[in-house]
PDB file of C-alpha atoms and ligand atoms in Angstrom:
ATOM      1  CA  MET E  83    -113.824  84.908 197.604  1.00  0.00           C
ATOM      2  CA  ALA E  84    -111.165  87.060 199.142  1.00  0.00           C
ATOM      3  CA  MET E  85    -110.249  88.222 195.658  1.00  0.00           C
ATOM      4  CA  ALA E  86    -113.601  89.903 195.308  1.00  0.00           C
ATOM      5  CA  LEU E  87    -112.548  92.299 197.969  1.00  0.00           C
ATOM      6  CA  ALA E  88    -109.351  93.363 196.343  1.00  0.00           C
ATOM      7  CA  GLY E  89    -109.495  97.087 195.753  1.00  0.00           C
ATOM      8  CA  LEU E  90    -112.383  97.569 198.164  1.00  0.00           C
ATOM      9  CA  LYS E  91    -111.217  98.753 201.562  1.00  0.00           C
ATOM     10  CA  ALA E  92    -112.462  96.918 204.610  1.00  0.00           C
ATOM     11  CA  LEU E  93    -114.781  99.361 206.250  1.00  0.00           C
ATOM     12  CA  PRO E  94    -116.420  99.204 209.651  1.00  0.00           C
ATOM     13  CA  CYS E  95    -120.213  98.767 209.242  1.00  0.00           C
ATOM     14  CA  SER E  96    -120.732 102.177 210.660  1.00  0.00           C
ATOM     15  CA  ALA E  97    -118.751 103.789 207.893  1.00  0.00           C
ATOM     16  CA  SER E  98    -120.648 106.454 205.946  1.00  0.00           C
ATOM     17  CA  HIS E  99    -122.002 105.655 202.507  1.00  0.00           C
ATOM     18  CA  ASP E 100    -119.643 108.247 201.008  1.00  0.00           C
ATOM     19  CA  ALA E 101    -116.879 105.676 201.055  1.00  0.00           C
ATOM     20  CA  GLU E 102    -118.942 103.132 199.223  1.00  0.00           C
ATOM     21  CA  ASP E 103    -119.474 102.954 195.478  1.00  0.00           C
ATOM     22  CA  ALA E 104    -122.668 104.932 194.771  1.00  0.00           C
ATOM     23  CA  ARG E 105    -123.990 102.261 192.401  1.00  0.00           C
ATOM     24  CA  PHE E 106    -124.104  99.781 195.261  1.00  0.00           C
ATOM     25  CA  VAL E 107    -125.968 102.254 197.510  1.00  0.00           C
ATOM     26  CA  GLN E 108    -128.571 102.878 194.839  1.00  0.00           C
ATOM     27  CA  ALA E 109    -128.960  99.204 194.021  1.00  0.00           C
ATOM     28  CA  ARG E 110    -129.431  98.452 197.706  1.00  0.00           C
ATOM     29  CA  GLN E 111    -132.158 101.117 198.054  1.00  0.00           C
ATOM     30  CA  ALA E 112    -133.984  99.597 195.061  1.00  0.00           C
ATOM     31  CA  MET E 113    -133.621  96.150 196.655  1.00  0.00           C
ATOM     32  CA  VAL E 114    -135.156  97.388 199.898  1.00  0.00           C
ATOM     33  CA  ARG E 115    -138.110  98.837 197.927  1.00  0.00           C
ATOM     34  CA  GLU E 116    -138.679  95.460 196.309  1.00  0.00           C
ATOM     35  CA  VAL E 117    -138.455  93.702 199.680  1.00  0.00           C
ATOM     36  CA  LEU E 118    -141.103  96.093 201.123  1.00  0.00           C
ATOM     37  CA  GLN E 119    -143.367  95.317 198.123  1.00  0.00           C
ATOM     38  CA  ASP E 120    -143.007  91.568 198.763  1.00  0.00           C
ATOM     39  CA  VAL E 121    -143.721  92.064 202.427  1.00  0.00           C
ATOM     40  CA  ALA E 122    -146.863  94.012 201.658  1.00  0.00           C
ATOM     41  CA  ALA E 123    -147.943  91.431 198.997  1.00  0.00           C
ATOM     42  CA  THR E 124    -147.641  88.485 201.424  1.00  0.00           C
ATOM     43  CA  ALA E 125    -149.194  90.269 204.470  1.00  0.00           C
ATOM     44  CA  ALA E 126    -152.280  88.018 204.495  1.00  0.00           C
ATOM     45  CA  GLU E 127    -150.112  84.913 204.942  1.00  0.00           C
ATOM     46  CA  THR E 128    -147.369  86.373 207.180  1.00  0.00           C
ATOM     47  CA  GLY E 129    -149.397  88.727 209.353  1.00  0.00           C
ATOM     48  CA  ARG E 130    -146.835  91.449 208.633  1.00  0.00           C
ATOM     49  CA  GLY E 131    -147.673  94.135 206.127  1.00  0.00           C
ATOM     50  CA  ALA E 132    -144.504  96.161 206.747  1.00  0.00           C
ATOM     51  CA  LEU E 133    -141.053  95.899 208.272  1.00  0.00           C
ATOM     52  CA  SER E 134    -140.142  97.452 211.596  1.00  0.00           C
ATOM     53  CA  SER E 135    -137.839 100.414 211.161  1.00  0.00           C
ATOM     54  CA  ALA E 136    -134.941  98.433 212.716  1.00  0.00           C
ATOM     55  CA  VAL E 137    -135.230  95.661 210.145  1.00  0.00           C
ATOM     56  CA  GLU E 138    -135.710  98.023 207.251  1.00  0.00           C
ATOM     57  CA  LYS E 139    -132.653 100.038 208.289  1.00  0.00           C
ATOM     58  CA  ALA E 140    -130.585  96.847 208.614  1.00  0.00           C
ATOM     59  CA  MET E 141    -131.576  95.734 205.103  1.00  0.00           C
ATOM     60  CA  GLY E 142    -130.554  99.139 203.835  1.00  0.00           C
ATOM     61  CA  ARG E 143    -127.151  98.988 205.540  1.00  0.00           C
ATOM     62  CA  VAL E 144    -125.740  95.506 205.003  1.00  0.00           C
ATOM     63  CA  MET E 145    -123.481  95.479 201.935  1.00  0.00           C
ATOM     64  CA  ARG E 146    -124.775  92.310 200.287  1.00  0.00           C
ATOM     65  CA  HIS E 147    -122.178  92.723 197.503  1.00  0.00           C
ATOM     66  CA  ARG E 148    -119.507  91.868 200.042  1.00  0.00           C
ATOM     67  CA  PHE E 149    -121.183  88.529 200.879  1.00  0.00           C
ATOM     68  CA  VAL E 150    -121.446  87.044 197.332  1.00  0.00           C
ATOM     69  CA  PRO E 151    -118.773  85.415 195.115  1.00  0.00           C
ATOM     70  CA  PRO E 152    -116.768  87.819 192.845  1.00  0.00           C
ATOM     71  CA  ASP E 153    -118.660  86.913 189.637  1.00  0.00           C
ATOM     72  CA  LEU E 154    -121.973  87.747 191.231  1.00  0.00           C
ATOM     73  CA  VAL E 155    -121.186  91.170 192.691  1.00  0.00           C
ATOM     74  CA  ASN E 156    -123.103  92.872 189.878  1.00  0.00           C
ATOM     75  CA  VAL E 157    -126.319  90.987 190.731  1.00  0.00           C
ATOM     76  CA  ALA E 158    -125.845  91.117 194.501  1.00  0.00           C
ATOM     77  CA  TYR E 159    -128.841  93.394 194.983  1.00  0.00           C
ATOM     78  CA  GLU E 160    -131.329  91.390 192.965  1.00  0.00           C
ATOM     79  CA  ASN E 161    -134.124  90.095 195.204  1.00  0.00           C
ATOM     80  CA  ARG E 162    -133.284  86.433 194.740  1.00  0.00           C
ATOM     81  CA  PRO E 163    -131.115  83.725 196.326  1.00  0.00           C
ATOM     82  CA  LEU E 164    -127.564  83.392 194.858  1.00  0.00           C
ATOM     83  CA  PRO E 165    -125.082  80.496 194.969  1.00  0.00           C
ATOM     84  CA  ILE E 166    -122.205  80.896 197.440  1.00  0.00           C
ATOM     85  CA  GLY E 167    -120.284  77.680 196.618  1.00  0.00           C
ATOM     86  CA  TYR E 168    -120.358  74.191 198.196  1.00  0.00           C
ATOM     87  CA  GLY E 169    -123.946  73.745 196.912  1.00  0.00           C
ATOM     88  CA  GLN E 170    -125.202  76.406 199.304  1.00  0.00           C
ATOM     89  CA  THR E 171    -127.032  79.687 198.750  1.00  0.00           C
ATOM     90  CA  ILE E 172    -127.361  83.142 200.245  1.00  0.00           C
ATOM     91  CA  SER E 173    -131.148  83.571 200.867  1.00  0.00           C
ATOM     92  CA  GLN E 174    -133.392  85.958 198.955  1.00  0.00           C
ATOM     93  CA  PRO E 175    -133.346  89.392 200.610  1.00  0.00           C
ATOM     94  CA  PHE E 176    -137.180  89.296 201.096  1.00  0.00           C
ATOM     95  CA  ILE E 177    -136.891  86.011 203.052  1.00  0.00           C
ATOM     96  CA  VAL E 178    -133.929  87.364 205.127  1.00  0.00           C
ATOM     97  CA  ALA E 179    -136.000  90.449 206.035  1.00  0.00           C
ATOM     98  CA  LEU E 180    -139.163  88.470 206.766  1.00  0.00           C
ATOM     99  CA  MET E 181    -137.389  85.931 208.936  1.00  0.00           C
ATOM    100  CA  THR E 182    -135.674  88.742 210.908  1.00  0.00           C
ATOM    101  CA  GLU E 183    -138.987  90.540 211.289  1.00  0.00           C
ATOM    102  CA  LEU E 184    -140.810  87.445 212.509  1.00  0.00           C
ATOM    103  CA  LEU E 185    -138.329  87.050 215.409  1.00  0.00           C
ATOM    104  CA  ASP E 186    -139.567  90.320 217.051  1.00  0.00           C
ATOM    105  CA  LEU E 187    -136.122  90.971 218.512  1.00  0.00           C
ATOM    106  CA  SER E 188    -135.401  93.780 221.013  1.00  0.00           C
ATOM    107  CA  PRO E 189    -132.196  95.780 220.628  1.00  0.00           C
ATOM    108  CA  ASP E 190    -130.612  93.998 223.542  1.00  0.00           C
ATOM    109  CA  ALA E 191    -131.515  90.476 222.280  1.00  0.00           C
ATOM    110  CA  LYS E 192    -129.093  87.602 222.103  1.00  0.00           C
ATOM    111  CA  VAL E 193    -129.886  85.568 218.970  1.00  0.00           C
ATOM    112  CA  LEU E 194    -128.746  82.262 217.502  1.00  0.00           C
ATOM    113  CA  GLU E 195    -128.571  81.503 213.792  1.00  0.00           C
ATOM    114  CA  ILE E 196    -128.087  78.030 212.422  1.00  0.00           C
ATOM    115  CA  GLY E 197    -126.478  78.006 208.915  1.00  0.00           C
ATOM    116  CA  THR E 198    -124.044  80.913 208.642  1.00  0.00           C
ATOM    117  CA  GLY E 199    -123.379  80.471 204.945  1.00  0.00           C
ATOM    118  CA  SER E 200    -122.059  83.740 203.674  1.00  0.00           C
ATOM    119  CA  GLY E 201    -122.722  85.578 206.921  1.00  0.00           C
ATOM    120  CA  TYR E 202    -125.268  87.951 205.324  1.00  0.00           C
ATOM    121  CA  GLN E 203    -128.214  86.993 207.512  1.00  0.00           C
ATOM    122  CA  ALA E 204    -125.978  87.167 210.574  1.00  0.00           C
ATOM    123  CA  ALA E 205    -124.965  90.726 209.546  1.00  0.00           C
ATOM    124  CA  VAL E 206    -128.593  91.758 209.220  1.00  0.00           C
ATOM    125  CA  LEU E 207    -129.280  90.314 212.698  1.00  0.00           C
ATOM    126  CA  ALA E 208    -126.236  92.135 214.049  1.00  0.00           C
ATOM    127  CA  HIS E 209    -127.924  95.451 213.261  1.00  0.00           C
ATOM    128  CA  VAL E 210    -131.119  94.669 215.147  1.00  0.00           C
ATOM    129  CA  ALA E 211    -129.828  92.575 218.121  1.00  0.00           C
ATOM    130  CA  ARG E 212    -127.067  92.955 220.680  1.00  0.00           C
ATOM    131  CA  GLU E 213    -125.228  89.653 220.161  1.00  0.00           C
ATOM    132  CA  VAL E 214    -125.433  87.117 217.310  1.00  0.00           C
ATOM    133  CA  TYR E 215    -124.196  83.539 217.661  1.00  0.00           C
ATOM    134  CA  THR E 216    -124.125  81.631 214.357  1.00  0.00           C
ATOM    135  CA  VAL E 217    -123.193  78.009 213.609  1.00  0.00           C
ATOM    136  CA  GLU E 218    -122.038  76.616 210.272  1.00  0.00           C
ATOM    137  CA  ILE E 219    -121.349  72.970 209.525  1.00  0.00           C
ATOM    138  CA  LEU E 220    -119.074  73.508 206.468  1.00  0.00           C
ATOM    139  CA  PRO E 221    -115.665  74.685 207.666  1.00  0.00           C
ATOM    140  CA  PRO E 222    -114.620  76.715 204.542  1.00  0.00           C
ATOM    141  CA  LEU E 223    -117.922  78.642 204.533  1.00  0.00           C
ATOM    142  CA  GLY E 224    -117.782  79.182 208.298  1.00  0.00           C
ATOM    143  CA  ARG E 225    -114.172  80.423 208.182  1.00  0.00           C
ATOM    144  CA  SER E 226    -114.690  82.791 205.266  1.00  0.00           C
ATOM    145  CA  ALA E 227    -117.859  84.199 206.787  1.00  0.00           C
ATOM    146  CA  GLU E 228    -116.003  84.790 210.050  1.00  0.00           C
ATOM    147  CA  GLU E 229    -113.213  86.644 208.285  1.00  0.00           C
ATOM    148  CA  ARG E 230    -115.666  88.693 206.171  1.00  0.00           C
ATOM    149  CA  LEU E 231    -117.722  89.728 209.169  1.00  0.00           C
ATOM    150  CA  LYS E 232    -114.618  90.748 211.055  1.00  0.00           C
ATOM    151  CA  ALA E 233    -113.320  92.744 208.141  1.00  0.00           C
ATOM    152  CA  LEU E 234    -116.691  94.561 207.930  1.00  0.00           C
ATOM    153  CA  GLY E 235    -116.525  95.444 211.630  1.00  0.00           C
ATOM    154  CA  TYR E 236    -119.253  93.144 212.947  1.00  0.00           C
ATOM    155  CA  ALA E 237    -117.726  92.630 216.387  1.00  0.00           C
ATOM    156  CA  ASN E 238    -121.004  91.371 217.809  1.00  0.00           C
ATOM    157  CA  VAL E 239    -121.238  88.224 215.570  1.00  0.00           C
ATOM    158  CA  HIS E 240    -119.694  85.025 216.852  1.00  0.00           C
ATOM    159  CA  VAL E 241    -119.181  82.107 214.458  1.00  0.00           C
ATOM    160  CA  LYS E 242    -118.722  78.455 215.401  1.00  0.00           C
ATOM    161  CA  ILE E 243    -118.048  75.547 213.026  1.00  0.00           C
ATOM    162  CA  ASP E 244    -120.241  72.657 214.238  1.00  0.00           C
ATOM    163  CA  ASP E 245    -123.493  70.768 213.608  1.00  0.00           C
ATOM    164  CA  GLY E 246    -126.103  73.401 214.464  1.00  0.00           C
ATOM    165  CA  TYR E 247    -128.705  70.742 215.220  1.00  0.00           C
ATOM    166  CA  PHE E 248    -127.354  70.974 218.769  1.00  0.00           C
ATOM    167  CA  GLY E 249    -127.477  74.791 218.925  1.00  0.00           C
ATOM    168  CA  TRP E 250    -124.797  76.581 221.051  1.00  0.00           C
ATOM    169  CA  LYS E 251    -125.467  75.496 224.609  1.00  0.00           C
ATOM    170  CA  GLU E 252    -122.843  77.669 226.314  1.00  0.00           C
ATOM    171  CA  HIS E 253    -124.628  80.852 225.239  1.00  0.00           C
ATOM    172  CA  ALA E 254    -128.245  79.678 225.723  1.00  0.00           C
ATOM    173  CA  PRO E 255    -130.916  80.664 226.430  1.00  0.00           C
ATOM    174  CA  PHE E 256    -131.592  82.804 223.321  1.00  0.00           C
ATOM    175  CA  ASP E 257    -134.137  85.632 222.771  1.00  0.00           C
ATOM    176  CA  GLY E 258    -134.613  84.306 219.229  1.00  0.00           C
ATOM    177  CA  ILE E 259    -133.366  81.449 217.015  1.00  0.00           C
ATOM    178  CA  LEU E 260    -133.335  81.527 213.252  1.00  0.00           C
ATOM    179  CA  VAL E 261    -132.589  78.358 211.162  1.00  0.00           C
ATOM    180  CA  THR E 262    -131.612  78.961 207.538  1.00  0.00           C
ATOM    181  CA  ALA E 263    -131.602  75.308 206.372  1.00  0.00           C
ATOM    182  CA  ALA E 264    -134.602  72.998 206.248  1.00  0.00           C
ATOM    183  CA  ALA E 265    -135.254  69.954 208.430  1.00  0.00           C
ATOM    184  CA  PRO E 266    -138.265  67.628 208.500  1.00  0.00           C
ATOM    185  CA  HIS E 267    -138.595  68.344 212.214  1.00  0.00           C
ATOM    186  CA  ILE E 268    -137.555  71.132 214.556  1.00  0.00           C
ATOM    187  CA  PRO E 269    -134.388  70.075 216.411  1.00  0.00           C
ATOM    188  CA  PRO E 270    -135.379  69.544 220.066  1.00  0.00           C
ATOM    189  CA  PRO E 271    -132.049  71.054 221.352  1.00  0.00           C
ATOM    190  CA  LEU E 272    -132.956  74.351 219.687  1.00  0.00           C
ATOM    191  CA  LEU E 273    -136.350  74.427 221.462  1.00  0.00           C
ATOM    192  CA  GLN E 274    -134.576  73.754 224.725  1.00  0.00           C
ATOM    193  CA  GLN E 275    -132.204  76.713 224.117  1.00  0.00           C
ATOM    194  CA  LEU E 276    -135.054  79.156 223.362  1.00  0.00           C
ATOM    195  CA  LYS E 277    -136.143  81.475 226.165  1.00  0.00           C
ATOM    196  CA  PRO E 278    -139.773  81.283 227.272  1.00  0.00           C
ATOM    197  CA  GLY E 279    -141.661  83.904 225.340  1.00  0.00           C
ATOM    198  CA  ALA E 280    -139.126  83.881 222.472  1.00  0.00           C
ATOM    199  CA  LYS E 281    -139.602  82.763 218.847  1.00  0.00           C
ATOM    200  CA  LEU E 282    -137.794  80.305 216.599  1.00  0.00           C
ATOM    201  CA  VAL E 283    -138.200  80.896 212.838  1.00  0.00           C
ATOM    202  CA  THR E 284    -137.276  77.988 210.571  1.00  0.00           C
ATOM    203  CA  PRO E 285    -138.169  76.280 207.328  1.00  0.00           C
ATOM    204  CA  VAL E 286    -139.761  72.854 208.051  1.00  0.00           C
ATOM    205  CA  GLY E 287    -140.101  70.111 205.473  1.00  0.00           C
ATOM    206  CA  PRO E 288    -138.352  67.415 203.477  1.00  0.00           C
ATOM    207  CA  PRO E 289    -135.314  68.357 201.339  1.00  0.00           C
ATOM    208  CA  PHE E 290    -136.202  69.605 197.866  1.00  0.00           C
ATOM    209  CA  LEU E 291    -139.970  69.267 198.444  1.00  0.00           C
ATOM    210  CA  THR E 292    -142.296  71.911 199.789  1.00  0.00           C
ATOM    211  CA  GLN E 293    -141.208  73.367 203.015  1.00  0.00           C
ATOM    212  CA  TYR E 294    -142.994  75.908 205.131  1.00  0.00           C
ATOM    213  CA  LEU E 295    -141.441  78.836 206.870  1.00  0.00           C
ATOM    214  CA  THR E 296    -142.650  78.227 210.385  1.00  0.00           C
ATOM    215  CA  VAL E 297    -142.810  80.418 213.513  1.00  0.00           C
ATOM    216  CA  VAL E 298    -142.481  78.529 216.752  1.00  0.00           C
ATOM    217  CA  GLN E 299    -143.250  80.405 219.914  1.00  0.00           C
ATOM    218  CA  LYS E 300    -142.267  79.084 223.355  1.00  0.00           C
ATOM    219  CA  ALA E 301    -144.896  80.051 225.949  1.00  0.00           C
ATOM    220  CA  GLU E 302    -143.825  81.170 229.373  1.00  0.00           C
ATOM    221  CA  VAL E 303    -144.808  77.760 230.761  1.00  0.00           C
ATOM    222  CA  GLY E 304    -142.643  76.014 228.187  1.00  0.00           C
ATOM    223  CA  THR E 305    -145.272  74.706 225.770  1.00  0.00           C
ATOM    224  CA  VAL E 306    -144.821  75.584 222.081  1.00  0.00           C
ATOM    225  CA  THR E 307    -147.226  76.851 219.391  1.00  0.00           C
ATOM    226  CA  THR E 308    -146.344  76.687 215.728  1.00  0.00           C
ATOM    227  CA  ARG E 309    -147.613  78.726 212.799  1.00  0.00           C
ATOM    228  CA  ARG E 310    -146.953  78.058 209.112  1.00  0.00           C
ATOM    229  CA  VAL E 311    -146.195  81.264 207.289  1.00  0.00           C
ATOM    230  CA  LEU E 312    -145.190  80.719 203.639  1.00  0.00           C
ATOM    231  CA  PRO E 313    -144.020  77.910 201.285  1.00  0.00           C
ATOM    232  CA  VAL E 314    -140.250  78.272 200.865  1.00  0.00           C
ATOM    233  CA  ALA E 315    -137.241  76.459 199.351  1.00  0.00           C
ATOM    234  CA  PHE E 316    -134.173  76.112 201.469  1.00  0.00           C
ATOM    235  CA  VAL E 317    -131.106  73.853 201.295  1.00  0.00           C
ATOM    236  CA  PRO E 318    -131.281  70.884 203.654  1.00  0.00           C
ATOM    237  CA  LEU E 319    -130.029  70.912 207.260  1.00  0.00           C
ATOM    238  CA  THR E 320    -127.278  68.301 207.025  1.00  0.00           C
ATOM    239  CA  ARG E 321    -125.955  66.293 209.910  1.00  0.00           C
ATOM    240  CA  GLY E 322    -122.496  65.851 211.273  1.00  0.00           C
ATOM    241  CA  ALA E 323    -120.756  62.478 211.309  1.00  0.00           C
ATOM    242  CA  GLY E 324    -121.807  60.454 214.339  1.00  0.00           C
ATOM    243  CA  SER E 325    -125.014  62.454 214.931  1.00  0.00           C
ATOM    244  CA  PRO E 326    -128.112  60.547 216.133  1.00  0.00           C
TER     245      PRO E 326
HETATM  246  N1  LIG R 293    -127.790  82.222 206.265  1.00  0.00           N
HETATM  247  C1  LIG R 293    -126.949  82.106 205.154  1.00  0.00           C
HETATM  248  C2  LIG R 293    -127.524  81.160 204.078  1.00  0.00           C
HETATM  249  C3  LIG R 293    -127.637  79.797 204.490  1.00  0.00           C
HETATM  250  S1  LIG R 293    -127.617  78.525 203.345  1.00  0.00           S
HETATM  251  C4  LIG R 293    -126.557  83.398 204.488  1.00  0.00           C
HETATM  252  O1  LIG R 293    -127.073  84.434 204.903  1.00  0.00           O
HETATM  253  O2  LIG R 293    -125.730  83.400 203.551  1.00  0.00           O
HETATM  254  C5  LIG R 293    -127.726  77.253 204.601  1.00  0.00           C
HETATM  255  C6  LIG R 293    -126.421  76.996 205.337  1.00  0.00           C
HETATM  256  O3  LIG R 293    -126.669  76.083 206.358  1.00  0.00           O
HETATM  257  C7  LIG R 293    -125.347  76.448 204.473  1.00  0.00           C
HETATM  258  O4  LIG R 293    -124.147  77.226 204.610  1.00  0.00           O
HETATM  259  C8  LIG R 293    -125.147  75.083 205.061  1.00  0.00           C
HETATM  260  O5  LIG R 293    -123.792  74.592 204.986  1.00  0.00           O
HETATM  261  C9  LIG R 293    -125.570  75.262 206.495  1.00  0.00           C
HETATM  262  N2  LIG R 293    -125.952  74.046 207.221  1.00  0.00           N
HETATM  263  C10 LIG R 293    -126.582  72.964 206.756  1.00  0.00           C
HETATM  264  N3  LIG R 293    -126.746  72.087 207.740  1.00  0.00           N
HETATM  265  C11 LIG R 293    -126.208  72.622 208.901  1.00  0.00           C
HETATM  266  C12 LIG R 293    -126.093  72.165 210.205  1.00  0.00           C
HETATM  267  N4  LIG R 293    -126.541  70.965 210.651  1.00  0.00           N
HETATM  268  N5  LIG R 293    -125.481  72.987 211.114  1.00  0.00           N
HETATM  269  C13 LIG R 293    -125.007  74.216 210.712  1.00  0.00           C
HETATM  270  N6  LIG R 293    -125.085  74.705 209.493  1.00  0.00           N
HETATM  271  C14 LIG R 293    -125.693  73.930 208.541  1.00  0.00           C
END
C-alpha cells in the first residue's frame, strides 16, 4: 500500500487543496453530492434528511484516495465499499457519513471506533471530534492505518491493535462509539464504556445475513434504548484467540 503513495507528498490534513491533484478534489465533491442525495433519500428511515455542516465538511476533506489500495485509486471516490485486503473493506462513503452523523458528536468529543481498517472512518471522525481512539484486530491493517494517518497529519487519532470487543478501557468513558464490523449482539464492554447520554452506532446481525445499522443511546440513568435504522452489510466482528 505504501507504493500507492509514491510520488504523492505526505501533506498535513490542513494543507490547502492547491497541493492536491484537482481531479481528486472534483471527484470528492461529486462523491459528497451523492452522499447527500442518499442521506435525503433515506431520511424516513434514518430520521436525518441532511448532514450537519461538520460532517459534510469532513467528508469533503478526507482524501479517500489515500486510504485505498494502489489499483483502486481511480475509483476511490465512487460511493461504494472497496476491498482493502485481508478480506476487509473500506465502507461506502454514504454509510461512513451516516454513522458519523448519527453519533451527534460535539467538537470536543472523545470517540471510540472499533474496526480501524484503512483508517478512513477514523479520519472523518478526526475532523468532527477532539480525540479518536480506534481499535483494529488485524495487525497489518492496524499498522498501515496508523502510519497512513500519521503521514496525513491526523495527530488526534490513536490506533491500538487488539480485540475491540473489549473497547479501550484506559480512555473510557467515550462521548460516542462507532463499530464498523457486525456482531449478533452489542458487546457489553462497549456499553459500559459509553458515557450516559452518548450514542453507540453499530451494525447488528449475523455474519453475511441481514444486519441492521442500530443506534444505541445510553440514558443518564444508565438504561439503553435501541433504534434500527437501515439494513446494511458489514464484515463480521471477529474475536481474538482466548476470548469468551
Ligand atoms: N472503518 C474501516 C472499515 C472497517 S472494515 C475503514 O474506514 O476503512 C471492518 C474492520 O473491523 C476490519 O479491518 C476488521 O479487521 C476489523 N475487525 C473485525 N473484528 C474486530 C475486532 N474484534 N476488533 C477490532 N477490529 C475488528
